[in-house]
Every structure is written in C-alpha cells, then in structure tokens.
Tab-separated table of C-alpha atoms in Angstrom:
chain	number	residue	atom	x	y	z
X	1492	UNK	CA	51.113	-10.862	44.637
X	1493	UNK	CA	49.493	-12.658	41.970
X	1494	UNK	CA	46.080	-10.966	42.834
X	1495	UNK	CA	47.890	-7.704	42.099
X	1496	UNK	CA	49.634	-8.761	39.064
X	1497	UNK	CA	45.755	-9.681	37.579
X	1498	UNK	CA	44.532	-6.927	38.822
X	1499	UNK	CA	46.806	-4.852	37.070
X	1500	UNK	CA	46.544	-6.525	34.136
X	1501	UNK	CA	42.916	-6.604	34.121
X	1502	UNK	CA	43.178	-2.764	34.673
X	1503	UNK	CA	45.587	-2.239	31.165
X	1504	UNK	CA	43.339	-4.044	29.337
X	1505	UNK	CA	40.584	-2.291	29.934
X	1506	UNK	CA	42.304	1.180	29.382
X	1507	UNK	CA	43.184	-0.549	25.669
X	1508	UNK	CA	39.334	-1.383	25.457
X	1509	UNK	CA	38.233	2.133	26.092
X	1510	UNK	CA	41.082	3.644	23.914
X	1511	UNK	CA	39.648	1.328	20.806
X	1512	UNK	CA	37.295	2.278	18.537
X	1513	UNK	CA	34.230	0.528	16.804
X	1514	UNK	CA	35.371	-1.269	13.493
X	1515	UNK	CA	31.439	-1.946	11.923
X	1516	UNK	CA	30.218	1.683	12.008
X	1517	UNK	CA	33.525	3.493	10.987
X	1518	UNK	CA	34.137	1.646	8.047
X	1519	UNK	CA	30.570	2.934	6.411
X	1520	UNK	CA	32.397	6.862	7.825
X	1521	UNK	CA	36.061	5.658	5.928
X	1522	UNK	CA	33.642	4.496	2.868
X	1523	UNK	CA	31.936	8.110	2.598
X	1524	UNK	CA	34.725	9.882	3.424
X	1525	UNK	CA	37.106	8.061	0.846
X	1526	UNK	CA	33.807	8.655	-1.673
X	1527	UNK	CA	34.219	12.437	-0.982
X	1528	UNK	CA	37.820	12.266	-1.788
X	1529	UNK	CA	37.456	10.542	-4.763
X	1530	UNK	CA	34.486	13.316	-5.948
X	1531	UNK	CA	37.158	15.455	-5.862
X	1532	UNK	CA	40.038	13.989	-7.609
X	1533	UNK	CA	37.539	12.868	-10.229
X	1534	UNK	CA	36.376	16.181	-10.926
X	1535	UNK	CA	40.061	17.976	-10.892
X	1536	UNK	CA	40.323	14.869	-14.064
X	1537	UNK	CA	37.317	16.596	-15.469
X	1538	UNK	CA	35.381	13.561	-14.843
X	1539	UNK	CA	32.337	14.761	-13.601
X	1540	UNK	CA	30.280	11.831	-13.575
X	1541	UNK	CA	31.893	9.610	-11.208
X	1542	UNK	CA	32.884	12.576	-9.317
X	1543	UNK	CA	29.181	12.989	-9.159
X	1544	UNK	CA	27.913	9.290	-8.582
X	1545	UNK	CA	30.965	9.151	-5.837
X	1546	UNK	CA	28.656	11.750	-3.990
X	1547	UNK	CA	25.775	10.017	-3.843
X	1548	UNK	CA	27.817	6.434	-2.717
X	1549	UNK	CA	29.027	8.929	0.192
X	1550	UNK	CA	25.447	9.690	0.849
X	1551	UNK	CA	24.347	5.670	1.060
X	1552	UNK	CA	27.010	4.832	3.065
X	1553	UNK	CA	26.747	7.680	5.730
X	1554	UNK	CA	23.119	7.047	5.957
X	1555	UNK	CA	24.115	3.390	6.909
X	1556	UNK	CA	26.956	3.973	9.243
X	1557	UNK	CA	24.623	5.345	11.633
X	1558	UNK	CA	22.136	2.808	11.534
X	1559	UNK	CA	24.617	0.639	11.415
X	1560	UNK	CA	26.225	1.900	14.726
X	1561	UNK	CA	22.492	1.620	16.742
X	1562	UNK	CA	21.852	-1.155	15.756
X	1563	UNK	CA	25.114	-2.690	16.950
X	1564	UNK	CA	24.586	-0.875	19.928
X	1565	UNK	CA	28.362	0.669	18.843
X	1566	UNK	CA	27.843	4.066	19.175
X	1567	UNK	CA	30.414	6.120	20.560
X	1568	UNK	CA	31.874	10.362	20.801
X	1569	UNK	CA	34.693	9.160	17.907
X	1570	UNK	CA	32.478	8.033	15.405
X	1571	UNK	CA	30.433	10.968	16.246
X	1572	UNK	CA	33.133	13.629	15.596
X	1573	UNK	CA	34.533	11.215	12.958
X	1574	UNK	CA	31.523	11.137	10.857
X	1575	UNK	CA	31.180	14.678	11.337
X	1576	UNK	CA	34.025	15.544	9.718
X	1577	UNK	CA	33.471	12.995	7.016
X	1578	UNK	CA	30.184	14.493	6.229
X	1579	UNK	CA	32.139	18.345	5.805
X	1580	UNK	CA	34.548	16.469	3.033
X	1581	UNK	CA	31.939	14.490	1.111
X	1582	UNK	CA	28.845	17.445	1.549
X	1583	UNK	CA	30.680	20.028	2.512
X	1584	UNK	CA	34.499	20.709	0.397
X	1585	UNK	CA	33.250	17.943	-2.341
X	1586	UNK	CA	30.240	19.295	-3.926
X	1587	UNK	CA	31.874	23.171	-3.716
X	1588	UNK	CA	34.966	21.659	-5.646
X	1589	UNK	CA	33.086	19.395	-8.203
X	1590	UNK	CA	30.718	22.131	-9.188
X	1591	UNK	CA	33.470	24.985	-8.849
X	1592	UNK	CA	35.198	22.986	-11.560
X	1593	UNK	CA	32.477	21.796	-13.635
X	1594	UNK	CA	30.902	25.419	-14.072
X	1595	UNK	CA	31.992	28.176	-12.060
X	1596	UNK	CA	35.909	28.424	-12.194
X	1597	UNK	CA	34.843	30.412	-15.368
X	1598	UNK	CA	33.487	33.338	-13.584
X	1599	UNK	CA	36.552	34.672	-11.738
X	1600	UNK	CA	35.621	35.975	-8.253
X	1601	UNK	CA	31.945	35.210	-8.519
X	1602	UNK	CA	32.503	31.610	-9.150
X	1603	UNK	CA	34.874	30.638	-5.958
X	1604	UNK	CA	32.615	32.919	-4.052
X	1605	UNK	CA	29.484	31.112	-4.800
X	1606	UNK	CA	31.479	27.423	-4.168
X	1607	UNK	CA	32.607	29.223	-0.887
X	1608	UNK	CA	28.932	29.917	0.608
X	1609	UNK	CA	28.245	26.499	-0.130
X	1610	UNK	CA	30.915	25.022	1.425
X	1611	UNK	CA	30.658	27.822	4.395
X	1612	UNK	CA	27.152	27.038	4.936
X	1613	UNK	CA	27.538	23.291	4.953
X	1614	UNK	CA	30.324	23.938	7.945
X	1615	UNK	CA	27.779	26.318	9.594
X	1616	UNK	CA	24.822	23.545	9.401
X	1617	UNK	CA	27.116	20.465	10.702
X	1618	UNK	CA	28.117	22.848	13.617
X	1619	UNK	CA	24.933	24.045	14.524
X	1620	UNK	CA	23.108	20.190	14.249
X	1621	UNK	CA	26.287	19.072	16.466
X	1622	UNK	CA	25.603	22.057	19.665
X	1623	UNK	CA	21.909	21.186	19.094
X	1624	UNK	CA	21.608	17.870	18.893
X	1625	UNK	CA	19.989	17.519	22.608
X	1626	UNK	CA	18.258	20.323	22.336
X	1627	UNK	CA	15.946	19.308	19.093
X	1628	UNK	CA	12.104	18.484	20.684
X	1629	UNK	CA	10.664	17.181	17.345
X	1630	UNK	CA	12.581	14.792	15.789
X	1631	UNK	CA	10.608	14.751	12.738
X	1632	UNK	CA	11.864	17.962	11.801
X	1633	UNK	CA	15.656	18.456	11.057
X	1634	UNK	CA	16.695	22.959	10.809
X	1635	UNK	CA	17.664	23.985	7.488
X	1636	UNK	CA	17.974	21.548	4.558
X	1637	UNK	CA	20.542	18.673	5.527
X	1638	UNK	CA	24.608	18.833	4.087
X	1639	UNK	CA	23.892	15.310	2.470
X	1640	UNK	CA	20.658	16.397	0.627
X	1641	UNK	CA	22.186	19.392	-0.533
X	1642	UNK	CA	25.364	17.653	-2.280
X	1643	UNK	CA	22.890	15.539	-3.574
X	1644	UNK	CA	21.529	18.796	-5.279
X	1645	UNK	CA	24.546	19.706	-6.787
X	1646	UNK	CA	25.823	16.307	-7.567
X	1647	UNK	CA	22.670	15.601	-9.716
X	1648	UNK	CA	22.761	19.192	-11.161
X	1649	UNK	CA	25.951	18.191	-12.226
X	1650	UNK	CA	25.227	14.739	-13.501
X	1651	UNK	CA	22.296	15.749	-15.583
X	1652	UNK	CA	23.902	18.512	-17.199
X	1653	UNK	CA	27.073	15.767	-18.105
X	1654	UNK	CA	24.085	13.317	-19.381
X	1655	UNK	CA	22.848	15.754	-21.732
X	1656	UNK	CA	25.820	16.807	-22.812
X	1657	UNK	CA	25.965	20.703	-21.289
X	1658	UNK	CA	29.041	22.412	-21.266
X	1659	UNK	CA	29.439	23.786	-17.251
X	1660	UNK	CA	30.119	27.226	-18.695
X	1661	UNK	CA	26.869	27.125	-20.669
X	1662	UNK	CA	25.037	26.778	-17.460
X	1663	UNK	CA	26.975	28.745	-15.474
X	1664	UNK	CA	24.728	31.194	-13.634
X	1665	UNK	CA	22.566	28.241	-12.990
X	1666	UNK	CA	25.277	26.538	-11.591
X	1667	UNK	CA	26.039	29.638	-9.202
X	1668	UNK	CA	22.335	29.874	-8.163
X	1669	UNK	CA	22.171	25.918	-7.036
X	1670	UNK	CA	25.243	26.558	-5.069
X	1671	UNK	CA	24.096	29.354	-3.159
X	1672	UNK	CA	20.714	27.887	-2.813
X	1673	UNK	CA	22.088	25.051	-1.417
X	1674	UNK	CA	24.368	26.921	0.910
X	1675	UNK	CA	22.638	29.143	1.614
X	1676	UNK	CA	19.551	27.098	2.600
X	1677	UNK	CA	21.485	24.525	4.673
X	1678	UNK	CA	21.937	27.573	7.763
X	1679	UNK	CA	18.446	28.794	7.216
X	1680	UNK	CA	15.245	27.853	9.555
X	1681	UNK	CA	13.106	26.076	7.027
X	1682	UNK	CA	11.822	22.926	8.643
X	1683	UNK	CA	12.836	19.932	6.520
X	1684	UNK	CA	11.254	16.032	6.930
X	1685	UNK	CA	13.420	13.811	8.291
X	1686	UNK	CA	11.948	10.316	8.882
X	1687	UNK	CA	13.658	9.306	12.133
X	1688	UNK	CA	10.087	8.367	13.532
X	1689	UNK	CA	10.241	5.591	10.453
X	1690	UNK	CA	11.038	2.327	12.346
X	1691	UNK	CA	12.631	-0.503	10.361
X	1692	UNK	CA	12.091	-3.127	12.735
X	1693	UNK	CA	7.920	-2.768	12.892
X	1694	UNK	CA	5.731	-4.519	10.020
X	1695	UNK	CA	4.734	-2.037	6.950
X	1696	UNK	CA	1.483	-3.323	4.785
X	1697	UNK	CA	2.612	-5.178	1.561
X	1698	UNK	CA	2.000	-1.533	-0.601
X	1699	UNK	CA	5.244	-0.040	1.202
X	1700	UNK	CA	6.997	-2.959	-0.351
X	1701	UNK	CA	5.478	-2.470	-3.744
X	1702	UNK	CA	6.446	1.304	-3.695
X	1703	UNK	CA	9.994	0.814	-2.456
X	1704	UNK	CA	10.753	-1.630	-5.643
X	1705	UNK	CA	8.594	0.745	-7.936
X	1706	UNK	CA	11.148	3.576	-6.495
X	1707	UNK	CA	14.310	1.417	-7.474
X	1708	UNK	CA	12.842	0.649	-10.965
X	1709	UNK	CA	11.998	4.569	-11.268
X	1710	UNK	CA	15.338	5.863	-10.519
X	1711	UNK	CA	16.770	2.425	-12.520
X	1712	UNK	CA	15.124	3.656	-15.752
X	1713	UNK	CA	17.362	7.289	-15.650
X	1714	UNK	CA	19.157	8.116	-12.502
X	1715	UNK	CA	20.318	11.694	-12.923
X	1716	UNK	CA	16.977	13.336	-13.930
X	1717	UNK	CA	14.937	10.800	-10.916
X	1718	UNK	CA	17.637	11.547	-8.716
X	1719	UNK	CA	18.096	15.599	-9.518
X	1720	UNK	CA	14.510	16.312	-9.455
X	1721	UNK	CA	13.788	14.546	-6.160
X	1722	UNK	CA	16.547	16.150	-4.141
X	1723	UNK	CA	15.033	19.122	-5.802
X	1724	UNK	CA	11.244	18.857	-4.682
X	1725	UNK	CA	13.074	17.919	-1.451
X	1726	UNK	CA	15.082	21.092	-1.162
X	1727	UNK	CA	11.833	23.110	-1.852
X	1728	UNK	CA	9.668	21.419	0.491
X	1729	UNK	CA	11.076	23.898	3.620
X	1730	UNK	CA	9.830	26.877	1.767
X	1731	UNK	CA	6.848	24.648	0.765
X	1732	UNK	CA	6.744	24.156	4.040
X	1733	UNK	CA	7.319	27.467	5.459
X	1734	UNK	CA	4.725	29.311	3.289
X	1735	UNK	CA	1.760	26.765	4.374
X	1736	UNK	CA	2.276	27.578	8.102
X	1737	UNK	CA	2.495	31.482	7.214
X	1738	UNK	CA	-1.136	30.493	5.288
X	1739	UNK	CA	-2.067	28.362	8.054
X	1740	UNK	CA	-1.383	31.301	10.906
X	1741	UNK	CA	-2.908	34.132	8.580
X	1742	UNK	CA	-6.311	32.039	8.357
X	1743	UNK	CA	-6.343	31.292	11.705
X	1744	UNK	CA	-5.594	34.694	12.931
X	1745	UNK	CA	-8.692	36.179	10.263
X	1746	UNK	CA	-10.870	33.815	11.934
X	1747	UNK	CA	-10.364	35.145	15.278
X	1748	UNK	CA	-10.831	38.350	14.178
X	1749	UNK	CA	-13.602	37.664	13.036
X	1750	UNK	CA	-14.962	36.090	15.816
X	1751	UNK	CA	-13.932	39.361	18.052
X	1752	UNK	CA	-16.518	41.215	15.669
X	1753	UNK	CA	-18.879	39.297	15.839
C-alpha cells in the first residue's frame, strides 16, 4: 500500500514537472514582448523615441532568450511558440503601428496599407522560418531578411528622423517605402548572414575584442544614425548578395562557353 501511495505520488509530480515551464529563458520572451507593447503605447503618446529605443531593447533581449535557453539546456515547444509570438508583437504589429503613427496615418488608404504589408510580411516570414526550421541545410544563411532586423529598420528610420527633428509627414513617402521594403523583403528569397556558426564558448584573437569595444564606442558616440545605417547596409546585403551570385553564375557560364569554342 505504501509502495502504491509513492508511486502515485511520484507519478503527479512528474505530470506537474512536465506541465511547468522554464522560468530563465521566458523571462528574456516576457522582456521583448512587454518592450513591443510598450513601442506601441509610446508611439499612440506620440513619443516616438522610446517607442523606438523599446524596439531595439525587444531585439537584445530576444536575441538572449535563446541563447539563454541552450545554454541552460532549457529549451522546450512553449518557449518556442511563445517567443514566436513575442517576436510577431515586438517585429511584427510594433514597428507597423509606430511608423503608421509617426508618418503614414497621413496618407489615408496608402498609409495603413503600407503598415499592413509590413506587418503581413513579418507574419508570413515567422511562419515560414517556423515549418522550415528542420529543413534549413546551411545554417549560415537565414531566407529573407529576419522580423527583428527589419523593426530595427524602421525603428531607427524613425529615431533618426525624431533626432533631427523631421516631422513624419515630411517624410512620408519615405516612410511608406521603408515599410514595404521591409515587408516586403522579410518573405522574399534573398539570402541574409546569420552568424549561428559564431561560437561564444571558443577563444577569438585579442583584435575581436578590440573591435567589439570600438563597436560600442561607435554606436555610443550617436546611436540612431550608427544604428539606422547598419540595419540598413544589413537589409541590402541580400540583394548585395543576390546580384554577386547572378555575376558569379554569368561569368562562370561565359567561361564555359568559351571553352566549348574553343
């Protein structure tokens, strides 16, 4: 009887253990997610700035509650679908709101329509890296420019023109083009870097180091433009990218030609 009785209780406990979740990892997913929120109540204030710094916070702490999680050794399918649907608030509904209100409410249908294929295509790109996640050979390489790089796009767009003071209608059509750039480019099949292979735990020469705190003291000295213009060059680099291996393909395919003539 008492063999049963711990049995049994062994057995409930265990059924509470796998009906927990992970507390380290899913408090970096709350973080970002309560940083997307916050983007957006900021920028219904007409605070733009901290609606747009907000983004970026979301973007350091979902890069961390990843790592964070294999490291740990705590990952798990909730904090999978739970950061998932963090990352569609803080990239996805976030950025469309901030810059819908910051530039484009001003435009009447064209201006919700442009927020909407941004915030479309971020849904379409977290769907599509979620059903392909297994299937991915080179991890180098993510498909289409990632949600969190692309709110970083509009989010410094945003914070520059607010530095500077720039009206959002004033920039308007700009604003519309970023957006559907953005959206637009997030569901397309430009090939984007995305430094999984980097391994934290292996020894770097003492020049990494040097460039990592010459990085912080760069984007110290003026954080919009540093932090605009990178996820910029970044978002260009797939069609960088792209249009080297259509150069690379055409050269080789002239040389073989030539080398059926001769």
């Amino acid at each position: 009887m008492l063999e049963y009785h711990h049995r049994k209780t062994e057995s409930r406990h265990t059924r509470m253990r796998d009906r927990g979740i992970y507390l380290l990892p899913n408090l970096f997913t709350t973080g970002a997610l309560f940083a997307g929120f916050y983007a957006v109540v900021q920028a219904m204030n007409g605070r733009f700035e901290h609606a747009a710094v907000a983004i970026f916070i979301a973007m350091v702490l979902d890069g961390l509650d990843g790592r964070v999680a294999r490291l740990t050794h705590t990952q798990s399918a909730f904090g999978a679908e739970y950061d998932s649907l963090s990352d569609m608030v803080s990239f996805g509904v976030a950025p469309a709101l901030v810059i819908y209100e910051f530039a484009l409410q001003g435009m009447g249908k064209l201006g919700w329509i442009a927020a909407f294929v941004y915030c479309a295509g971020a849904a379409l790109r977290l769907a599509r890296f979620n059903t392909q996640i297994d299937l991915v050979t080179d991890k180098r390489f993510f498909q289409g420019l990632p949600s969190p790089s692309a709110a970083a796009l509009i989010a410094g767009f945003v914070w520059v023109m607010v530095e500077y003071g720039v009206a959002g209608e004033d920039v308007r059509w700009l604003a519309a083009f970023i957006a559907l750039f953005g959206g637009l480019t997030m569901v397309s099949n430009f090939r984007y870097y995305s430094g999984k292979e980097i391994n934290l735990r292996k020894s770097v020469p003492f020049f990494v180091i040097l460039l990592i705190v010459l990085a912080f003291i760069l984007i110290s000295t003026s954080p919009p433009e540093v932090l605009f213009g990178v996820f910029l060059l970044y978002g260009l680099s797939g069609y960088g990218y792209a249009a080297w291996l259509l150069w690379q393909r055409r050269k080789a395919s002239a040389a073989g030609l030539q080398g059926d003539e001769k």
